[in-house]
Coordinates of C-alpha atoms in Angstrom, one line a residue:
Y1 CA -54.4 -5.9 40.1
T2 CA -54.9 -5.0 43.7
V3 CA -58.1 -3.3 44.9
Y4 CA -58.2 -1.0 47.9
P5 CA -61.9 -0.4 48.6
D6 CA -61.2 1.6 51.7
C7 CA -59.8 4.4 49.6
D8 CA -61.2 3.8 46.1
V9 CA -57.8 2.9 44.6
I10 CA -56.8 0.2 42.2
T11 CA -53.1 -0.7 41.7
R12 CA -51.7 -2.4 38.7
R13 CA -48.4 -4.0 37.7
L14 CA -47.3 -6.3 34.9
C15 CA -45.3 -9.5 35.3
I16 CA -43.6 -10.8 32.2
K17 CA -42.1 -14.3 32.1
N18 CA -39.9 -15.6 29.4
G19 CA -41.4 -19.0 28.5
A20 CA -39.2 -19.5 25.5
D21 CA -36.0 -21.5 25.3
A22 CA -34.0 -18.4 24.2
P23 CA -33.3 -15.0 25.7
V24 CA -35.8 -12.2 25.1
T25 CA -35.0 -8.5 25.3
L26 CA -37.7 -6.2 26.5
E27 CA -37.5 -2.7 25.0
K28 CA -40.7 -1.4 26.6
A29 CA -42.6 -2.5 29.7
L30 CA -45.2 -0.1 31.0
S31 CA -47.2 -0.8 34.1
Y32 CA -50.7 -0.3 32.8
Q33 CA -52.9 0.8 29.9
L34 CA -56.4 2.3 30.5
D35 CA -58.9 3.2 27.7
L36 CA -61.5 5.9 28.6
P37 CA -64.6 6.8 26.7
G38 CA -64.6 10.1 24.9
C39 CA -61.7 12.6 24.8
D40 CA -63.2 15.7 26.5
Y41 CA -60.6 15.8 29.3
V42 CA -58.1 18.3 30.7
L43 CA -54.7 16.8 31.4
S44 CA -52.9 18.2 34.5
T45 CA -49.2 17.4 35.0
F46 CA -46.9 18.8 37.7
P47 CA -43.6 19.7 36.1
G48 CA -40.9 22.1 37.5
A49 CA -37.3 22.4 38.3
W50 CA -35.0 22.5 41.3
A51 CA -36.5 25.1 43.7
R52 CA -39.6 25.3 41.5
E53 CA -41.2 21.9 41.9
R54 CA -44.7 20.6 41.3
H55 CA -46.2 23.6 39.5
E56 CA -49.5 22.5 37.9
A57 CA -49.8 22.6 34.1
C58 CA -53.2 22.1 32.5
V59 CA -54.0 21.5 28.8
P60 CA -57.2 20.3 27.1
L61 CA -56.6 17.0 25.2
T62 CA -56.2 17.3 21.5
P63 CA -55.8 14.5 18.9
G64 CA -52.5 12.7 19.1
A65 CA -50.2 11.7 21.9
H66 CA -49.2 13.8 24.9
V67 CA -46.0 12.3 26.2
F68 CA -44.2 13.4 29.4
G69 CA -41.9 12.1 32.0
S70 CA -38.3 11.9 33.3
T71 CA -35.1 10.8 31.7
T72 CA -32.8 11.9 34.6
G73 CA -32.6 8.5 36.2
A74 CA -34.9 9.8 39.0
S75 CA -38.5 10.4 39.6
S76 CA -37.3 14.0 39.4
A77 CA -38.1 17.5 40.3
F78 CA -38.7 18.1 36.6
C79 CA -41.6 15.8 36.1
N80 CA -43.2 13.7 38.8
P81 CA -45.0 10.4 37.9
F82 CA -48.3 11.8 39.1
F83 CA -50.9 13.3 36.7
M84 CA -54.7 13.9 36.4
L85 CA -57.4 13.7 33.8
C86 CA -60.5 15.8 34.6
A87 CA -63.7 16.6 32.9
P88 CA -63.6 20.2 31.5
D89 CA -66.2 21.4 33.9
A90 CA -64.6 19.7 36.9
T91 CA -63.8 21.9 40.0
E92 CA -62.2 21.2 43.3
F93 CA -65.4 19.7 44.6
N94 CA -67.5 18.6 41.6
G95 CA -67.0 16.6 38.4
D96 CA -65.1 13.6 37.2
A97 CA -61.4 13.4 38.1
Y98 CA -58.9 10.5 37.4
G99 CA -55.6 10.4 39.3
F100 CA -52.6 8.3 38.1
N101 CA -49.4 7.6 40.0
L102 CA -46.4 5.3 39.8
G103 CA -44.4 3.6 42.6
Y104 CA -41.0 4.2 41.0
S105 CA -38.0 6.3 41.8
R106 CA -36.3 6.3 38.4
S107 CA -36.9 7.5 34.8
H108 CA -40.6 7.2 33.9
M109 CA -43.0 8.0 31.1
G110 CA -46.7 8.9 30.9
C111 CA -48.7 9.0 27.7
V112 CA -52.2 10.2 27.1
E113 CA -53.3 9.6 23.5
V114 CA -56.5 10.7 21.7
S115 CA -57.4 8.4 18.8
P116 CA -58.9 9.6 15.5
W117 CA -62.2 8.1 16.7
G118 CA -62.3 10.3 19.8
K119 CA -61.2 7.7 22.4
T120 CA -58.6 8.3 25.1
R121 CA -55.8 5.8 26.0
V122 CA -53.7 6.3 29.1
A123 CA -50.4 4.4 29.8
A124 CA -47.4 4.9 32.0
G125 CA -44.4 3.1 33.4
I126 CA -40.7 2.8 33.1
Q127 CA -39.2 5.3 30.6
P128 CA -38.6 3.4 27.4
E129 CA -35.7 5.7 26.4
G130 CA -32.5 3.8 27.4
F131 CA -34.4 0.8 28.6
A132 CA -33.5 -2.7 27.6
W133 CA -33.9 -5.8 29.8
T134 CA -32.8 -9.2 28.7
L135 CA -34.8 -12.1 30.2
A136 CA -33.1 -15.6 30.1
P137 CA -35.5 -18.6 29.7
G138 CA -37.7 -18.9 32.8
E139 CA -36.8 -15.5 34.2
R140 CA -39.4 -12.9 35.2
F141 CA -39.6 -9.1 35.1
E142 CA -42.1 -7.1 37.2
T143 CA -42.9 -3.5 36.4
P144 CA -43.4 -0.9 39.1
E145 CA -46.8 -0.7 40.6
A146 CA -49.1 2.0 39.3
V147 CA -51.8 3.6 41.5
L148 CA -55.1 4.6 39.9
T149 CA -58.1 6.4 41.4
F150 CA -61.3 8.1 40.3
S151 CA -63.7 10.5 42.0
R152 CA -66.9 12.2 41.0
A153 CA -66.2 14.8 43.7
G154 CA -63.7 16.8 41.7
K155 CA -60.0 17.2 42.2
N156 CA -60.4 17.4 46.0
G157 CA -62.2 14.1 46.1
M158 CA -59.5 12.5 44.0
S159 CA -56.9 13.9 46.4
A160 CA -58.8 12.5 49.4
N161 CA -58.6 9.0 47.9
L162 CA -54.8 9.3 47.4
H163 CA -54.3 10.8 50.9
A164 CA -56.2 7.9 52.4
F165 CA -54.1 5.4 50.3
V166 CA -50.8 7.0 51.5
Q167 CA -51.9 7.0 55.1
E168 CA -53.2 3.5 55.2
H169 CA -51.0 1.7 52.7
I170 CA -47.8 3.6 52.1
V171 CA -46.3 5.5 55.1
R172 CA -44.6 2.9 57.2
G173 CA -45.0 1.6 60.8
K174 CA -46.5 3.2 63.8
W175 CA -45.7 6.7 62.6
A176 CA -48.2 6.6 59.7
K177 CA -50.9 8.5 61.7
K178 CA -48.9 9.9 64.6
D179 CA -47.9 13.6 64.9
R180 CA -44.7 14.6 63.2
P181 CA -42.4 16.5 65.7
V182 CA -41.7 20.2 65.4
L183 CA -38.2 20.2 64.1
L184 CA -35.3 22.6 64.2
N185 CA -32.7 22.1 61.5
N186 CA -29.2 23.7 61.7
W187 CA -28.5 24.0 58.0
E188 CA -29.5 27.6 57.3
A189 CA -27.9 28.6 60.7
T190 CA -24.5 27.0 60.3
H191 CA -24.0 25.1 57.1
C192 CA -20.9 22.9 57.8
D193 CA -19.4 25.3 60.3
F194 CA -20.3 24.3 63.8
D195 CA -18.9 22.7 67.0
E196 CA -20.4 21.2 70.1
A197 CA -20.8 24.6 71.8
R198 CA -22.6 26.0 68.7
L199 CA -24.9 23.0 68.6
K200 CA -25.7 23.4 72.3
Q201 CA -26.8 27.0 71.7
L202 CA -29.1 25.7 69.0
F203 CA -30.5 23.0 71.4
D204 CA -31.2 25.8 73.9
G205 CA -33.0 27.7 71.2
A206 CA -35.1 24.7 70.3
R207 CA -36.1 24.1 73.9
Q208 CA -37.0 27.8 74.4
T209 CA -39.2 27.9 71.4
G210 CA -40.9 24.5 72.1
A211 CA -39.3 22.6 69.2
E212 CA -39.3 18.8 69.9
L213 CA -36.5 17.6 67.7
F214 CA -33.1 18.9 66.5
L215 CA -31.8 17.7 63.1
L216 CA -28.1 17.9 62.7
D217 CA -27.6 18.4 58.9
D218 CA -24.6 18.0 56.6
G219 CA -21.0 18.5 58.0
W220 CA -20.8 16.2 61.0
F221 CA -18.3 13.7 59.5
G222 CA -14.9 13.4 57.9
N223 CA -11.5 13.9 59.3
G224 CA -8.0 15.2 58.4
P225 CA -7.7 16.4 54.8
Y226 CA -11.2 15.1 54.1
S227 CA -13.0 17.0 56.9
R228 CA -16.5 17.9 55.8
D229 CA -16.1 21.7 56.0
D230 CA -17.7 22.2 52.6
D231 CA -19.5 20.2 50.0
K232 CA -16.2 19.3 48.2
H233 CA -14.8 17.0 50.9
G234 CA -15.5 14.0 53.0
L235 CA -18.7 12.6 51.5
G236 CA -18.4 8.8 51.9
D237 CA -16.3 9.0 55.1
W238 CA -18.9 8.6 57.7
E239 CA -16.8 8.8 60.8
P240 CA -17.8 11.7 63.2
S241 CA -15.5 14.7 62.9
T242 CA -13.2 14.7 65.9
K243 CA -12.7 18.4 65.3
K244 CA -16.4 19.3 65.5
L245 CA -17.7 16.5 67.7
P246 CA -14.7 15.3 69.8
R247 CA -17.0 13.3 72.1
G248 CA -18.9 11.7 69.3
L249 CA -22.6 11.4 68.3
S250 CA -23.8 9.8 71.5
Y251 CA -22.6 12.7 73.6
I252 CA -24.2 15.4 71.4
A253 CA -27.4 13.5 71.2
R254 CA -27.6 13.2 75.0
E255 CA -26.9 16.9 75.3
A256 CA -30.0 17.5 73.2
L257 CA -32.1 15.1 75.3
K258 CA -31.0 16.9 78.5
R259 CA -32.9 19.8 77.1
K260 CA -35.9 17.6 76.3
V261 CA -35.2 17.9 72.6
G262 CA -34.9 14.8 70.4
F263 CA -31.9 14.3 68.1
G264 CA -31.8 13.4 64.4
I265 CA -29.1 13.3 61.7
W266 CA -28.5 13.8 58.0
L267 CA -27.2 10.9 55.8
E268 CA -26.4 10.7 52.1
P269 CA -25.2 7.1 51.9
E270 CA -25.3 6.7 48.1
M271 CA -22.8 9.5 47.4
V272 CA -19.0 10.1 47.5
N273 CA -16.7 13.1 46.9
P274 CA -13.5 12.5 44.9
Q275 CA -11.8 14.3 47.8
S276 CA -12.5 11.5 50.3
E277 CA -10.8 8.5 51.8
L278 CA -13.4 6.2 50.3
Y279 CA -12.9 7.4 46.8
Q280 CA -9.1 7.1 47.1
K281 CA -9.5 3.5 48.1
H282 CA -12.3 2.5 45.7
P283 CA -12.4 4.7 42.5
D284 CA -14.0 1.8 40.7
W285 CA -17.1 2.0 43.0
I286 CA -18.6 5.0 41.2
I287 CA -21.1 5.0 38.4
T288 CA -19.3 6.3 35.3
Q289 CA -18.4 5.4 31.7
P290 CA -15.0 4.2 30.7
K291 CA -12.6 6.5 28.8
R292 CA -14.7 9.6 29.8
E293 CA -13.8 12.2 32.3
P294 CA -16.2 11.8 35.2
I295 CA -18.8 14.7 35.5
L296 CA -19.4 15.9 39.0
G297 CA -22.7 17.1 40.4
R298 CA -22.5 19.1 43.6
H299 CA -18.8 18.0 43.7
Q300 CA -19.8 14.4 44.1
E301 CA -20.3 11.1 42.3
I302 CA -22.8 8.3 42.8
L303 CA -21.8 4.9 44.3
D304 CA -22.7 1.9 42.2
L305 CA -25.4 0.1 44.2
T306 CA -25.4 -2.8 41.7
R307 CA -22.1 -3.9 43.4
P308 CA -22.6 -6.2 46.4
E309 CA -19.7 -4.6 48.2
V310 CA -21.3 -1.2 47.8
Q311 CA -24.6 -2.5 49.1
A312 CA -22.8 -3.8 52.1
Y313 CA -20.9 -0.6 52.6
E314 CA -24.0 1.6 52.5
W315 CA -25.8 -0.6 55.0
D316 CA -22.7 -0.3 57.2
I317 CA -22.9 3.5 57.0
I318 CA -26.5 3.4 58.3
D319 CA -25.9 0.6 60.9
R320 CA -22.8 2.1 62.5
T321 CA -24.3 5.5 62.6
L322 CA -27.6 4.4 64.3
R323 CA -26.9 1.2 66.3
P324 CA -24.3 2.5 68.6
N325 CA -26.3 5.8 69.1
P326 CA -29.8 4.8 70.1
D327 CA -30.6 8.4 71.0
I328 CA -30.7 9.2 67.3
T329 CA -34.4 9.0 66.6
Y330 CA -34.7 10.7 63.2
V331 CA -32.9 10.5 59.9
K332 CA -32.9 12.8 56.9
W333 CA -31.9 10.7 53.9
D334 CA -30.6 12.9 51.1
C335 CA -29.5 12.4 47.5
N336 CA -28.1 15.5 45.8
R337 CA -27.4 14.5 42.2
Y338 CA -28.7 12.5 39.3
I339 CA -26.9 9.9 37.2
T340 CA -25.4 11.6 34.2
Q341 CA -22.9 9.0 32.9
P342 CA -24.7 5.6 33.3
G343 CA -22.1 2.9 33.4
S344 CA -21.1 0.1 35.8
S345 CA -17.7 -1.6 36.0
Y346 CA -19.4 -4.4 37.8
L347 CA -22.1 -5.3 35.3
Q348 CA -21.3 -7.2 32.2
S349 CA -21.2 -5.2 28.9
A350 CA -24.4 -6.9 27.7
D351 CA -26.2 -5.8 31.0
Q352 CA -25.3 -2.1 31.1
S353 CA -28.9 -1.2 30.3
H354 CA -29.9 -3.0 33.5
L355 CA -28.1 -0.4 35.7
W356 CA -31.0 1.9 36.1
I357 CA -33.4 -0.9 37.2
D358 CA -30.9 -2.9 39.3
Y359 CA -29.8 0.3 41.1
N360 CA -33.5 1.1 42.0
W361 CA -34.3 -2.3 43.4
A362 CA -31.0 -2.4 45.4
L363 CA -31.9 1.0 46.8
Y364 CA -35.3 -0.2 47.9
R365 CA -33.7 -3.2 49.5
L366 CA -31.4 -0.9 51.4
M367 CA -34.3 1.4 52.5
D368 CA -36.3 -1.6 53.5
R369 CA -33.5 -2.9 55.6
F370 CA -33.2 0.5 57.2
A371 CA -36.9 0.7 57.9
K372 CA -37.1 -2.8 59.4
G373 CA -33.8 -2.6 61.3
F374 CA -34.7 0.7 62.9
P375 CA -38.5 0.8 63.2
N376 CA -38.5 3.4 65.9
V377 CA -36.4 5.9 63.8
M378 CA -38.6 8.4 62.0
A379 CA -37.2 9.4 58.6
M380 CA -37.5 12.2 56.1
L381 CA -37.0 11.6 52.3
C382 CA -34.9 14.2 50.5
A383 CA -33.2 14.4 47.2
G384 CA -32.0 18.0 46.7
G385 CA -35.6 18.8 47.4
S386 CA -38.2 16.6 45.7
G387 CA -35.9 14.7 43.3
R388 CA -37.2 11.4 44.7
V389 CA -40.6 12.0 46.1
D390 CA -42.8 9.2 44.8
Y391 CA -44.9 6.3 45.9
G392 CA -42.0 3.9 45.4
A393 CA -39.6 5.4 48.0
M394 CA -42.2 6.7 50.5
P395 CA -43.1 3.3 52.0
Y396 CA -39.7 3.5 53.9
F397 CA -40.2 7.1 55.2
H398 CA -42.7 9.3 57.1
S399 CA -42.3 12.7 55.5
F400 CA -40.4 14.4 52.7
W401 CA -38.6 17.6 51.9
P402 CA -40.7 19.1 49.0
S403 CA -38.1 21.7 47.9
D404 CA -34.9 23.5 48.8
N405 CA -36.9 26.7 48.0
T406 CA -38.2 27.7 51.4
D407 CA -39.3 31.3 50.4
P408 CA -42.9 31.2 51.6
L409 CA -44.1 32.8 48.4
G410 CA -42.5 30.0 46.3
R411 CA -43.6 27.3 48.8
I412 CA -47.3 28.2 48.3
K413 CA -47.5 26.7 44.8
I414 CA -45.0 23.9 45.6
Q415 CA -47.0 22.7 48.5
W416 CA -50.2 23.2 46.7
G417 CA -49.0 20.9 43.9
F418 CA -47.9 18.2 46.3
S419 CA -51.2 18.4 48.1
H420 CA -52.9 16.7 45.1
F421 CA -51.3 13.4 45.9
F422 CA -49.6 13.5 49.4
P423 CA -51.3 14.3 52.7
A424 CA -50.1 17.3 54.7
N425 CA -48.5 15.3 57.5
T426 CA -45.9 14.0 55.0
I427 CA -45.0 17.5 53.6
S428 CA -42.2 19.1 55.6
A429 CA -42.6 22.9 55.8
H430 CA -40.0 25.1 57.6
V431 CA -39.8 28.7 58.7
T432 CA -36.6 30.2 57.1
R433 CA -35.2 33.6 56.1
M434 CA -35.2 32.8 52.4
G435 CA -36.8 35.5 50.3
K436 CA -36.5 38.0 53.3
R437 CA -40.2 37.9 53.6
H438 CA -42.2 39.0 56.7
L439 CA -41.7 36.4 59.4
K440 CA -45.5 36.1 59.8
M441 CA -45.9 34.9 56.2
A442 CA -43.1 32.4 56.6
I443 CA -44.7 31.1 59.8
D444 CA -48.3 30.9 58.3
V445 CA -47.1 29.0 55.2
A446 CA -45.1 26.5 57.4
L447 CA -48.1 26.0 59.7
S448 CA -49.9 24.2 56.8
G449 CA -47.6 21.2 56.8
A450 CA -45.2 19.3 59.0
F451 CA -44.0 22.4 60.8
G452 CA -40.3 23.1 61.4
I453 CA -37.8 25.8 61.8
D454 CA -34.5 26.3 59.8
L455 CA -32.9 29.5 61.0
A456 CA -30.4 30.7 63.6
L457 CA -32.6 31.3 66.7
D458 CA -29.7 32.7 68.7
K459 CA -29.3 35.4 66.1
A460 CA -33.1 36.3 66.0
T461 CA -34.4 39.2 67.9
P462 CA -36.2 38.6 71.2
E463 CA -39.5 39.6 69.4
E464 CA -38.8 37.1 66.6
R465 CA -38.0 34.3 69.0
A466 CA -41.2 35.0 70.9
Q467 CA -43.2 35.1 67.6
I468 CA -41.8 31.7 66.7
A469 CA -42.4 30.2 70.2
D470 CA -46.0 31.4 70.0
A471 CA -46.4 29.7 66.6
V472 CA -44.9 26.5 67.9
K473 CA -47.3 26.5 70.8
L474 CA -50.3 27.3 68.5
Y475 CA -49.3 24.5 66.2
K476 CA -48.8 21.8 68.9
E477 CA -51.9 22.7 70.9
R478 CA -54.5 23.5 68.2
I479 CA -53.4 23.2 64.6
R480 CA -51.3 20.0 64.4
P481 CA -54.1 17.5 65.0
L482 CA -55.9 19.0 62.0
V483 CA -52.9 19.0 59.8
M484 CA -51.9 15.5 60.8
R485 CA -55.3 13.8 60.6
G486 CA -57.8 16.3 59.1
E487 CA -59.3 16.3 55.6
L488 CA -57.9 18.8 53.0
Y489 CA -60.0 21.3 51.2
R490 CA -58.3 23.4 48.6
L491 CA -60.5 26.5 48.6
V492 CA -59.0 29.2 46.3
S493 CA -56.3 28.3 43.7
P494 CA -53.2 30.5 43.4
Y495 CA -53.4 29.8 39.7
E496 CA -56.8 31.5 39.4
S497 CA -56.7 34.3 42.0
P498 CA -54.2 36.6 43.8
L499 CA -55.2 34.7 46.9
A500 CA -54.4 31.0 47.8
S501 CA -56.6 29.4 50.4
L502 CA -56.9 25.9 51.9
S503 CA -58.2 24.3 55.0
Y504 CA -58.1 21.1 57.0
V505 CA -61.3 19.8 58.7
S506 CA -61.5 17.3 61.5
T507 CA -63.2 14.0 60.6
D508 CA -66.0 14.8 63.1
K509 CA -66.5 18.2 61.5
K510 CA -66.1 20.0 64.8
Q511 CA -62.9 21.9 64.0
A512 CA -61.1 23.4 61.0
V513 CA -58.1 25.5 60.3
V514 CA -58.2 27.9 57.3
Y515 CA -55.1 29.4 55.6
L516 CA -55.1 32.5 53.4
Y517 CA -52.1 33.7 51.5
Q518 CA -51.8 36.8 49.2
T519 CA -49.4 35.8 46.4
K520 CA -50.1 39.1 44.5
D521 CA -51.8 42.4 45.0
G522 CA -55.6 42.0 44.4
R523 CA -58.7 40.9 46.2
E524 CA -60.7 37.7 46.5
A525 CA -63.8 39.3 48.2
R526 CA -65.1 36.1 49.9
V527 CA -63.8 32.6 50.6
K528 CA -66.3 29.7 50.7
L529 CA -65.3 26.9 53.1
G530 CA -65.7 23.2 52.5
G531 CA -66.3 20.0 54.5
L532 CA -68.2 21.5 57.4
D533 CA -71.4 20.3 58.9
A534 CA -74.1 22.6 57.5
G535 CA -76.2 22.3 60.6
K536 CA -73.5 23.1 63.2
K537 CA -72.6 26.5 64.5
Y538 CA -68.9 27.6 64.4
R539 CA -67.0 30.3 66.1
I540 CA -64.4 32.0 63.9
E541 CA -61.1 33.2 65.4
E542 CA -58.0 34.6 63.7
V543 CA -54.9 33.1 65.2
S544 CA -51.1 33.5 64.4
L545 CA -51.4 37.2 65.0
S546 CA -48.2 39.2 65.7
K547 CA -48.0 40.9 69.1
G548 CA -50.3 43.9 69.2
M549 CA -51.9 43.0 65.9
A550 CA -55.7 43.1 65.7
S551 CA -57.7 40.9 63.4
R552 CA -59.1 42.6 60.2
F553 CA -61.6 39.8 59.5
P554 CA -65.1 41.0 60.0
A555 CA -66.2 37.5 61.1
N556 CA -63.5 37.3 63.8
G557 CA -65.2 36.3 67.0
Q558 CA -68.6 35.7 65.3
V559 CA -70.6 32.6 65.2
L560 CA -71.9 31.3 61.8
T561 CA -73.4 28.1 60.7
G562 CA -71.6 25.6 58.5
A563 CA -74.2 26.3 55.8
E564 CA -73.4 30.1 55.9
L565 CA -69.6 29.4 55.8
M566 CA -69.9 27.0 52.8
T567 CA -72.5 28.9 50.7
E568 CA -71.8 32.6 51.5
G569 CA -68.3 32.3 52.8
L570 CA -66.1 34.6 54.8
E571 CA -65.4 38.2 53.9
N572 CA -61.7 38.5 53.1
P573 CA -59.9 41.8 53.9
L574 CA -56.5 40.7 52.5
D575 CA -55.5 42.5 49.3
A576 CA -51.7 43.2 49.4
Q577 CA -49.0 40.7 48.4
F578 CA -47.3 38.9 51.3
E579 CA -50.3 39.3 53.6
S580 CA -51.5 36.1 55.3
A581 CA -53.9 34.8 57.9
V582 CA -54.7 31.7 59.8
L583 CA -58.3 31.1 61.1
M584 CA -59.6 28.5 63.5
I585 CA -63.2 27.4 63.0
E586 CA -64.6 25.5 66.0
T587 CA -68.1 24.4 67.1
L588 CA -69.7 25.9 70.2

């Protein structure tokens, strides 16, 4: 057990040592078991799918076992290791709420069981299906560390505990509490089709709109017949493309810096395309099963990290990309498929069931080497969206990509789900064209996380560029400090109302930013705020207004006390799907 009194968290792991004089095979090894009095709880899990991640699912406990988890070989977009147990009368701000998480990036299982005598048993850890681990005499096995918390201040209080834990004990290095840069990503603008001239145009757009960092996504590597011009070629061949970047990475990074824009890069070191030089040389390096035709996912295979030579190769990818190019200050680490045919030509036949576990620990060693070798490089965790967003991988990163779904309407529930166990400064949120929504809604949703842009600015209208530039300025000057370091208050749930609303409040209670999003037609007449000082007076101002647009909020420009805002709330004029608003609340 480890106790973290600063954030009301206890962690638990299990260490098993074989003290016998013969091998022992473990068939199940969970990280904790917790028995709770009574059984009157509501279980909340956060299942989903690719592009529909972290949607909350709530069920009252009934007699018997509720079993859930992942069997994909990843912490998974389908079922994350986080879940909650709440009293039936618990709300966001009142009532008992237990939170459970697991620091593990592979298949996992959670089980909540109600006994015939009305008691509740909670247990979670490594997924038993497919698990078998042989311990020789004297050998030890440690389970992943579980994270447990409890709050009498409802779901929001439970989230506050976990947010503090992530900020203080998970996110690495000096960036844990620093502002995340406003980022422009080229993926939606170019995919793999770009050259130096096109990138410079995007750098200019970043500078003009106030973005602080440019992220060069997939497509910058591979040569000859394996040029990375699509997702079928070149993965594994991490030499810069002489066709697209004839003067190399250092040159293009300096061109960004000339425009006062930082430079970052996309990597997927664990993967390989069959159409690559690496695969032609080392077909035995992939994870697969003998005598079976390999199954591709996104036209790629997974390199076997249990192999020492693969471990060395993947470190070399990272090292020779970053060390000769010190102007690269940001990395997006991606992973775009799961293991579907678990088998290693390196491991002995008796140890094939060790593949899942050995791969995970080898991956963490690689990530740790990256984090320690390049402590000044900020990093985003991605796995086809949130396929690997968990407390096991996050200690080596600073933010994560919650979903490949950037439609703002879809992102509202996705980011709402993640907010239960990750703070806002770790949740990357970008303005894109997906869903063809109004640009204002796309901006307002992105302003509630680590703000970024993922669209072709040079193809946007002058009015759209000005609107984005105004949003960047607003974010950097007024909103970002609250998103980065403020306290979250989930105000109106999109599962209970046509409106979704949340806010961030500064720790000194002097400022707050409030977001309101209409997910459906309908009206939530008033929105009560949270976390303010009841005795203070606050001025209300609607911001993020399009040019020429007047505020419809009756309280705009008014001064109200914290007590009025928290007990009577704000009158809300929004009632049509896709409407949105951002309000600043500041003391006089």
